[in-house]
Amino acid sequence: MTDWFTDAQALWLTIKLACLTVILLLLIGIPLAWWLTKYQGRLKPIFEALVALPLVLPPTVLGFYLLLAFSPDSWFGQLWITLTGEQLVFSFSGILLGSLIYSLPFVVQPLMAGFSQLGHQYGQVAASLGVPPVKRFVFLILPLIKPSLISAATLGFAHTLGEFGLVLMIGGNIPGETQVLSIALYHHVEMLSYDKAHNLALVLLCFSFVSLTLLYKFNKPFYSNDKSHRTSNRNQNSAVD
Amino acid sequence: MNNLHIKIKNSHLNLSIDTSLPLSQGIVGVFGKSGAGKSTLLRVLASLEKAATEKTVLKKHGFEKNAEHTITWQQQEYNNVQAEQNPCLLQTQQAQLFPNLTVLENLEFVLKYSNWAKQTPFTIEQVIQWCGIEHLLTQPSISLSGGEQQRVNLARSLLCGKPIILLDEPFSALDWNARTQLLSLLVQLQQDYKLYFVIVSHSLKELALCSQHILVIDNGELVQSGSTTELIDKLTHASSNSEIDSGSKTDAGFSNQTRFSTLTLTNPVALTEYHLTKWQLSDGDKNLVIYTKGSETTRSESKGSENIGSESAGCESKNLDNKSSKKLVTLDANRVSLSRQANLDTSMLNHLEANITDITHIEHLVLVTLNVQGQTLYAEISLLSFSNLNLQLGETVFAQFKAL
């Protein structure tokens, strides 16, 4: 197995991990963010803190607890083995589950910001017009927060790309299974093969740069609250009253 | 009888109303000062304000349990239904068109996704024509002016298919001309399609032109309810009667309403070359004519097909059919002058022979009530002219005013 092949494998693994993470997180994050925006109970700060926790926690701390939880000795690791027949630690499923938790705030927070900025006025208008809740959500609310959806997906993707500490803790460095780009890069540096490290670093840099550029290019809100300058200039009908 | 019975008692919303709206008689107007609870009442009727909010307040502050929302329509109670199941649709003053869609998409959205859209009695093309928004269809809804948004919003509400439409200051951003056209559209729709409208306004003139029944609300309570002609008389004379019933709540905020008369005009004849229309004040007497600006009858005769409307009014709405031979107009009392002789050497186009039926002194002015072929006309003149003319009850005078 050549180094070139393992690097390509690491690249593929990274993209697969990032894509799966984003898809799953959007599926989880959209309902979660919607619910959390509407929820006004006493426990709201606790839920918000739980969602935001991976932002401030060192990845190694998170990785350490996940390693303990995923190990075949724990009840969760046991359960996973009985359900799937595989163990979680040092497996692709393990790092996928880890990145879901790790990247959760990067997806949920832009969505929550989108939902709360939108408010409930358009939902109420649609409700009064006789549009049932599910149709309102799918055909009105989601299109209205499209900019936030794009932000959430891009941030989740870019953040998963650069994941290191957590993957190292719970996934280790197994080529083709858990060796993602950042870990392969670290491996090359440890081996003092700086040329290969350069290549991988450049790939990661380009990926992050391109995804952020695309985000800012397409993430233009189509509505603004301040359109008073237009209305005042145009069509000022003199009251004939 | 298609009456909407409402019984609302909600201390949290400061609303306590128990009445029934006679929707089958015609459009119902809701009048009151700002902050009187008109909009809140409509929100409750449309199920957008839940009695459930009361529960949380109850828990927090220990208020006594006195929240009650009972809304009955055609023997069915709509107390805690979701807004989408409620037969009432609320259209707010802020148009709140969906900003991500074009005008046409906004209208199609309702037809596609509303649970009630199957019952919409007319086509999207008809509604677009009535509301005069043909030229706006492809535009993004956020690029419209306030008045255009309100036209589109009315179109969207009409397409929804719900039988009762609650309008909260629906035409506030439109000029008076466009407003009267849309108000007469509402009257036509109410008659032809059995649609029911409740309209909130702080302009009595607006209500005079469209409603049959008016509720007056103050501080969350119903203070008066009655037929439009009765109530408008009462409300616009509030200040003159203030000595008599100064204790009554009604007078408080409405005395500054300008006095005006509402006249019914029939049999229009267009004078196209002068851009005027000649109307008859009564069916019987052919000599009683009134001129109004604009030659409107040409529009209804040509079925409005090629009429895209003048710039000032945006795009004029078309009447539903050709039988628009009747029209309601309002006339401010201070625009009417009185003369003892039929003075035809004047630029005033309208002069009507009238009988004085009442004379009221209001501060430094005199309000003269006149009877013209059974219709009431008010003239507000100065104390000086009043004493110069030495007007007496029962006398015949000539009321003059410019083309309306």
PDB file of N, CA, C and O in Angstrom, chain B residues 174-219:
ATOM      1  N   LEU B 174     -53.439  53.051   1.037  1.00  0.00           N
ATOM      2  CA  LEU B 174     -53.942  53.436  -0.280  1.00  0.00           C
ATOM      3  C   LEU B 174     -54.582  54.821  -0.225  1.00  0.00           C
ATOM      4  O   LEU B 174     -55.078  55.240   0.808  1.00  0.00           O
ATOM      5  N   ASP B 175     -54.596  55.509  -1.363  1.00  0.00           N
ATOM      6  CA  ASP B 175     -55.238  56.815  -1.376  1.00  0.00           C
ATOM      7  C   ASP B 175     -56.757  56.631  -1.370  1.00  0.00           C
ATOM      8  O   ASP B 175     -57.270  55.538  -1.587  1.00  0.00           O
ATOM      9  N   TRP B 176     -57.467  57.724  -1.147  1.00  0.00           N
ATOM     10  CA  TRP B 176     -58.903  57.633  -0.910  1.00  0.00           C
ATOM     11  C   TRP B 176     -59.645  57.037  -2.098  1.00  0.00           C
ATOM     12  O   TRP B 176     -60.572  56.231  -1.933  1.00  0.00           O
ATOM     13  N   ASN B 177     -59.235  57.424  -3.301  1.00  0.00           N
ATOM     14  CA  ASN B 177     -59.871  56.888  -4.505  1.00  0.00           C
ATOM     15  C   ASN B 177     -59.803  55.368  -4.569  1.00  0.00           C
ATOM     16  O   ASN B 177     -60.802  54.681  -4.734  1.00  0.00           O
ATOM     17  N   ALA B 178     -58.584  54.872  -4.427  1.00  0.00           N
ATOM     18  CA  ALA B 178     -58.374  53.428  -4.494  1.00  0.00           C
ATOM     19  C   ALA B 178     -59.109  52.743  -3.357  1.00  0.00           C
ATOM     20  O   ALA B 178     -59.673  51.657  -3.512  1.00  0.00           O
ATOM     21  N   ARG B 179     -59.130  53.424  -2.212  1.00  0.00           N
ATOM     22  CA  ARG B 179     -59.782  52.854  -1.049  1.00  0.00           C
ATOM     23  C   ARG B 179     -61.275  52.664  -1.303  1.00  0.00           C
ATOM     24  O   ARG B 179     -61.836  51.612  -1.031  1.00  0.00           O
ATOM     25  N   THR B 180     -61.921  53.701  -1.852  1.00  0.00           N
ATOM     26  CA  THR B 180     -63.362  53.582  -2.094  1.00  0.00           C
ATOM     27  C   THR B 180     -63.650  52.488  -3.109  1.00  0.00           C
ATOM     28  O   THR B 180     -64.644  51.777  -3.007  1.00  0.00           O
ATOM     29  N   GLN B 181     -62.751  52.350  -4.090  1.00  0.00           N
ATOM     30  CA  GLN B 181     -62.979  51.287  -5.078  1.00  0.00           C
ATOM     31  C   GLN B 181     -62.914  49.912  -4.436  1.00  0.00           C
ATOM     32  O   GLN B 181     -63.744  49.039  -4.697  1.00  0.00           O
ATOM     33  N   LEU B 182     -61.901  49.708  -3.588  1.00  0.00           N
ATOM     34  CA  LEU B 182     -61.779  48.391  -2.956  1.00  0.00           C
ATOM     35  C   LEU B 182     -62.911  48.153  -1.962  1.00  0.00           C
ATOM     36  O   LEU B 182     -63.391  47.027  -1.820  1.00  0.00           O
ATOM     37  N   LEU B 183     -63.366  49.218  -1.306  1.00  0.00           N
ATOM     38  CA  LEU B 183     -64.488  49.053  -0.380  1.00  0.00           C
ATOM     39  C   LEU B 183     -65.750  48.633  -1.132  1.00  0.00           C
ATOM     40  O   LEU B 183     -66.502  47.770  -0.684  1.00  0.00           O
ATOM     41  N   SER B 184     -65.956  49.241  -2.319  1.00  0.00           N
ATOM     42  CA  SER B 184     -67.151  48.836  -3.066  1.00  0.00           C
ATOM     43  C   SER B 184     -66.979  47.427  -3.625  1.00  0.00           C
ATOM     44  O   SER B 184     -67.958  46.699  -3.803  1.00  0.00           O
ATOM     45  N   LEU B 185     -65.711  47.042  -3.874  1.00  0.00           N
ATOM     46  CA  LEU B 185     -65.469  45.646  -4.268  1.00  0.00           C
ATOM     47  C   LEU B 185     -65.908  44.691  -3.156  1.00  0.00           C
ATOM     48  O   LEU B 185     -66.562  43.670  -3.408  1.00  0.00           O
ATOM     49  N   LEU B 186     -65.574  45.046  -1.914  1.00  0.00           N
ATOM     50  CA  LEU B 186     -65.965  44.196  -0.788  1.00  0.00           C
ATOM     51  C   LEU B 186     -67.486  44.064  -0.717  1.00  0.00           C
ATOM     52  O   LEU B 186     -68.023  42.978  -0.496  1.00  0.00           O
ATOM     53  N   VAL B 187     -68.169  45.198  -0.911  1.00  0.00           N
ATOM     54  CA  VAL B 187     -69.631  45.170  -0.847  1.00  0.00           C
ATOM     55  C   VAL B 187     -70.189  44.248  -1.933  1.00  0.00           C
ATOM     56  O   VAL B 187     -71.078  43.427  -1.684  1.00  0.00           O
ATOM     57  N   GLN B 188     -69.623  44.371  -3.144  1.00  0.00           N
ATOM     58  CA  GLN B 188     -70.066  43.519  -4.249  1.00  0.00           C
ATOM     59  C   GLN B 188     -69.836  42.042  -3.941  1.00  0.00           C
ATOM     60  O   GLN B 188     -70.695  41.199  -4.159  1.00  0.00           O
ATOM     61  N   LEU B 189     -68.640  41.735  -3.421  1.00  0.00           N
ATOM     62  CA  LEU B 189     -68.309  40.336  -3.121  1.00  0.00           C
ATOM     63  C   LEU B 189     -69.234  39.785  -2.052  1.00  0.00           C
ATOM     64  O   LEU B 189     -69.672  38.640  -2.110  1.00  0.00           O
ATOM     65  N   GLN B 190     -69.542  40.645  -1.075  1.00  0.00           N
ATOM     66  CA  GLN B 190     -70.422  40.211   0.006  1.00  0.00           C
ATOM     67  C   GLN B 190     -71.793  39.839  -0.550  1.00  0.00           C
ATOM     68  O   GLN B 190     -72.383  38.849  -0.145  1.00  0.00           O
ATOM     69  N   GLN B 191     -72.255  40.638  -1.528  1.00  0.00           N
ATOM     70  CA  GLN B 191     -73.584  40.371  -2.081  1.00  0.00           C
ATOM     71  C   GLN B 191     -73.578  39.193  -3.035  1.00  0.00           C
ATOM     72  O   GLN B 191     -74.481  38.361  -3.032  1.00  0.00           O
ATOM     73  N   ASP B 192     -72.539  39.108  -3.880  1.00  0.00           N
ATOM     74  CA  ASP B 192     -72.573  38.123  -4.956  1.00  0.00           C
ATOM     75  C   ASP B 192     -72.068  36.749  -4.556  1.00  0.00           C
ATOM     76  O   ASP B 192     -72.443  35.750  -5.144  1.00  0.00           O
ATOM     77  N   TYR B 193     -71.153  36.682  -3.593  1.00  0.00           N
ATOM     78  CA  TYR B 193     -70.510  35.398  -3.308  1.00  0.00           C
ATOM     79  C   TYR B 193     -70.732  34.904  -1.890  1.00  0.00           C
ATOM     80  O   TYR B 193     -70.111  33.949  -1.457  1.00  0.00           O
ATOM     81  N   LYS B 194     -71.597  35.587  -1.131  1.00  0.00           N
ATOM     82  CA  LYS B 194     -71.835  35.174   0.249  1.00  0.00           C
ATOM     83  C   LYS B 194     -70.543  35.070   1.040  1.00  0.00           C
ATOM     84  O   LYS B 194     -70.312  34.134   1.799  1.00  0.00           O
ATOM     85  N   LEU B 195     -69.672  36.032   0.806  1.00  0.00           N
ATOM     86  CA  LEU B 195     -68.477  36.146   1.633  1.00  0.00           C
ATOM     87  C   LEU B 195     -68.818  37.115   2.756  1.00  0.00           C
ATOM     88  O   LEU B 195     -69.595  38.038   2.549  1.00  0.00           O
ATOM     89  N   TYR B 196     -68.245  36.915   3.927  1.00  0.00           N
ATOM     90  CA  TYR B 196     -68.554  37.796   5.044  1.00  0.00           C
ATOM     91  C   TYR B 196     -67.308  38.561   5.441  1.00  0.00           C
ATOM     92  O   TYR B 196     -66.220  38.000   5.504  1.00  0.00           O
ATOM     93  N   PHE B 197     -67.481  39.832   5.690  1.00  0.00           N
ATOM     94  CA  PHE B 197     -66.335  40.664   6.050  1.00  0.00           C
ATOM     95  C   PHE B 197     -66.585  41.372   7.374  1.00  0.00           C
ATOM     96  O   PHE B 197     -67.680  41.834   7.646  1.00  0.00           O
ATOM     97  N   VAL B 198     -65.539  41.431   8.180  1.00  0.00           N
ATOM     98  CA  VAL B 198     -65.532  42.289   9.355  1.00  0.00           C
ATOM     99  C   VAL B 198     -64.361  43.224   9.138  1.00  0.00           C
ATOM    100  O   VAL B 198     -63.256  42.771   8.846  1.00  0.00           O
ATOM    101  N   ILE B 199     -64.605  44.521   9.186  1.00  0.00           N
ATOM    102  CA  ILE B 199     -63.536  45.457   8.854  1.00  0.00           C
ATOM    103  C   ILE B 199     -63.288  46.415  10.013  1.00  0.00           C
ATOM    104  O   ILE B 199     -64.216  47.025  10.540  1.00  0.00           O
ATOM    105  N   VAL B 200     -62.023  46.470  10.431  1.00  0.00           N
ATOM    106  CA  VAL B 200     -61.625  47.393  11.492  1.00  0.00           C
ATOM    107  C   VAL B 200     -61.110  48.662  10.850  1.00  0.00           C
ATOM    108  O   VAL B 200     -60.346  48.606   9.901  1.00  0.00           O
ATOM    109  N   SER B 201     -61.554  49.795  11.343  1.00  0.00           N
ATOM    110  CA  SER B 201     -61.069  51.042  10.776  1.00  0.00           C
ATOM    111  C   SER B 201     -61.170  52.129  11.823  1.00  0.00           C
ATOM    112  O   SER B 201     -61.997  52.076  12.717  1.00  0.00           O
ATOM    113  N   HIS B 202     -60.308  53.125  11.720  1.00  0.00           N
ATOM    114  CA  HIS B 202     -60.512  54.273  12.590  1.00  0.00           C
ATOM    115  C   HIS B 202     -61.086  55.434  11.783  1.00  0.00           C
ATOM    116  O   HIS B 202     -61.145  56.557  12.262  1.00  0.00           O
ATOM    117  N   SER B 203     -61.488  55.143  10.544  1.00  0.00           N
ATOM    118  CA  SER B 203     -62.113  56.167   9.725  1.00  0.00           C
ATOM    119  C   SER B 203     -63.594  55.841   9.562  1.00  0.00           C
ATOM    120  O   SER B 203     -63.960  54.837   8.956  1.00  0.00           O
ATOM    121  N   LEU B 204     -64.437  56.699  10.126  1.00  0.00           N
ATOM    122  CA  LEU B 204     -65.875  56.454  10.023  1.00  0.00           C
ATOM    123  C   LEU B 204     -66.338  56.530   8.576  1.00  0.00           C
ATOM    124  O   LEU B 204     -67.270  55.854   8.175  1.00  0.00           O
ATOM    125  N   LYS B 205     -65.651  57.368   7.768  1.00  0.00           N
ATOM    126  CA  LYS B 205     -66.034  57.502   6.362  1.00  0.00           C
ATOM    127  C   LYS B 205     -65.892  56.177   5.647  1.00  0.00           C
ATOM    128  O   LYS B 205     -66.728  55.799   4.832  1.00  0.00           O
ATOM    129  N   GLU B 206     -64.772  55.497   5.956  1.00  0.00           N
ATOM    130  CA  GLU B 206     -64.532  54.204   5.332  1.00  0.00           C
ATOM    131  C   GLU B 206     -65.677  53.251   5.682  1.00  0.00           C
ATOM    132  O   GLU B 206     -66.214  52.562   4.818  1.00  0.00           O
ATOM    133  N   LEU B 207     -66.052  53.241   6.969  1.00  0.00           N
ATOM    134  CA  LEU B 207     -67.115  52.341   7.397  1.00  0.00           C
ATOM    135  C   LEU B 207     -68.458  52.761   6.802  1.00  0.00           C
ATOM    136  O   LEU B 207     -69.295  51.918   6.475  1.00  0.00           O
ATOM    137  N   ALA B 208     -68.666  54.074   6.641  1.00  0.00           N
ATOM    138  CA  ALA B 208     -69.928  54.554   6.078  1.00  0.00           C
ATOM    139  C   ALA B 208     -70.124  54.024   4.666  1.00  0.00           C
ATOM    140  O   ALA B 208     -71.241  53.763   4.226  1.00  0.00           O
ATOM    141  N   LEU B 209     -69.006  53.871   3.942  1.00  0.00           N
ATOM    142  CA  LEU B 209     -69.102  53.460   2.544  1.00  0.00           C
ATOM    143  C   LEU B 209     -69.328  51.963   2.372  1.00  0.00           C
ATOM    144  O   LEU B 209     -69.732  51.524   1.309  1.00  0.00           O
ATOM    145  N   CYS B 210     -69.005  51.149   3.377  1.00  0.00           N
ATOM    146  CA  CYS B 210     -69.116  49.715   3.122  1.00  0.00           C
ATOM    147  C   CYS B 210     -69.952  48.949   4.136  1.00  0.00           C
ATOM    148  O   CYS B 210     -70.570  47.952   3.788  1.00  0.00           O
ATOM    149  N   SER B 211     -70.012  49.420   5.394  1.00  0.00           N
ATOM    150  CA  SER B 211     -70.593  48.519   6.400  1.00  0.00           C
ATOM    151  C   SER B 211     -72.084  48.782   6.600  1.00  0.00           C
ATOM    152  O   SER B 211     -72.605  49.851   6.299  1.00  0.00           O
ATOM    153  N   GLN B 212     -72.764  47.781   7.098  1.00  0.00           N
ATOM    154  CA  GLN B 212     -74.178  47.888   7.446  1.00  0.00           C
ATOM    155  C   GLN B 212     -74.361  48.012   8.946  1.00  0.00           C
ATOM    156  O   GLN B 212     -75.369  48.503   9.424  1.00  0.00           O
ATOM    157  N   HIS B 213     -73.370  47.515   9.661  1.00  0.00           N
ATOM    158  CA  HIS B 213     -73.485  47.431  11.117  1.00  0.00           C
ATOM    159  C   HIS B 213     -72.137  47.810  11.708  1.00  0.00           C
ATOM    160  O   HIS B 213     -71.103  47.451  11.145  1.00  0.00           O
ATOM    161  N   ILE B 214     -72.159  48.546  12.792  1.00  0.00           N
ATOM    162  CA  ILE B 214     -70.889  48.973  13.389  1.00  0.00           C
ATOM    163  C   ILE B 214     -70.863  48.617  14.874  1.00  0.00           C
ATOM    164  O   ILE B 214     -71.860  48.768  15.579  1.00  0.00           O
ATOM    165  N   LEU B 215     -69.699  48.098  15.294  1.00  0.00           N
ATOM    166  CA  LEU B 215     -69.452  47.904  16.723  1.00  0.00           C
ATOM    167  C   LEU B 215     -68.458  48.964  17.151  1.00  0.00           C
ATOM    168  O   LEU B 215     -67.467  49.185  16.456  1.00  0.00           O
ATOM    169  N   VAL B 216     -68.713  49.603  18.261  1.00  0.00           N
ATOM    170  CA  VAL B 216     -67.748  50.560  18.778  1.00  0.00           C
ATOM    171  C   VAL B 216     -67.116  49.959  20.012  1.00  0.00           C
ATOM    172  O   VAL B 216     -67.820  49.521  20.928  1.00  0.00           O
ATOM    173  N   ILE B 217     -65.806  49.908  20.006  1.00  0.00           N
ATOM    174  CA  ILE B 217     -65.090  49.267  21.096  1.00  0.00           C
ATOM    175  C   ILE B 217     -64.214  50.280  21.788  1.00  0.00           C
ATOM    176  O   ILE B 217     -63.579  51.112  21.143  1.00  0.00           O
ATOM    177  N   ASP B 218     -64.232  50.250  23.107  1.00  0.00           N
ATOM    178  CA  ASP B 218     -63.350  51.122  23.847  1.00  0.00           C
ATOM    179  C   ASP B 218     -62.845  50.367  25.065  1.00  0.00           C
ATOM    180  O   ASP B 218     -63.618  49.738  25.778  1.00  0.00           O
ATOM    181  N   ASN B 219     -61.554  50.427  25.280  1.00  0.00           N
ATOM    182  CA  ASN B 219     -60.933  49.787  26.417  1.00  0.00           C
ATOM    183  C   ASN B 219     -61.339  48.312  26.549  1.00  0.00           C
ATOM    184  O   ASN B 219     -61.615  47.823  27.635  1.00  0.00           O
TER     185      ASN B 219
END
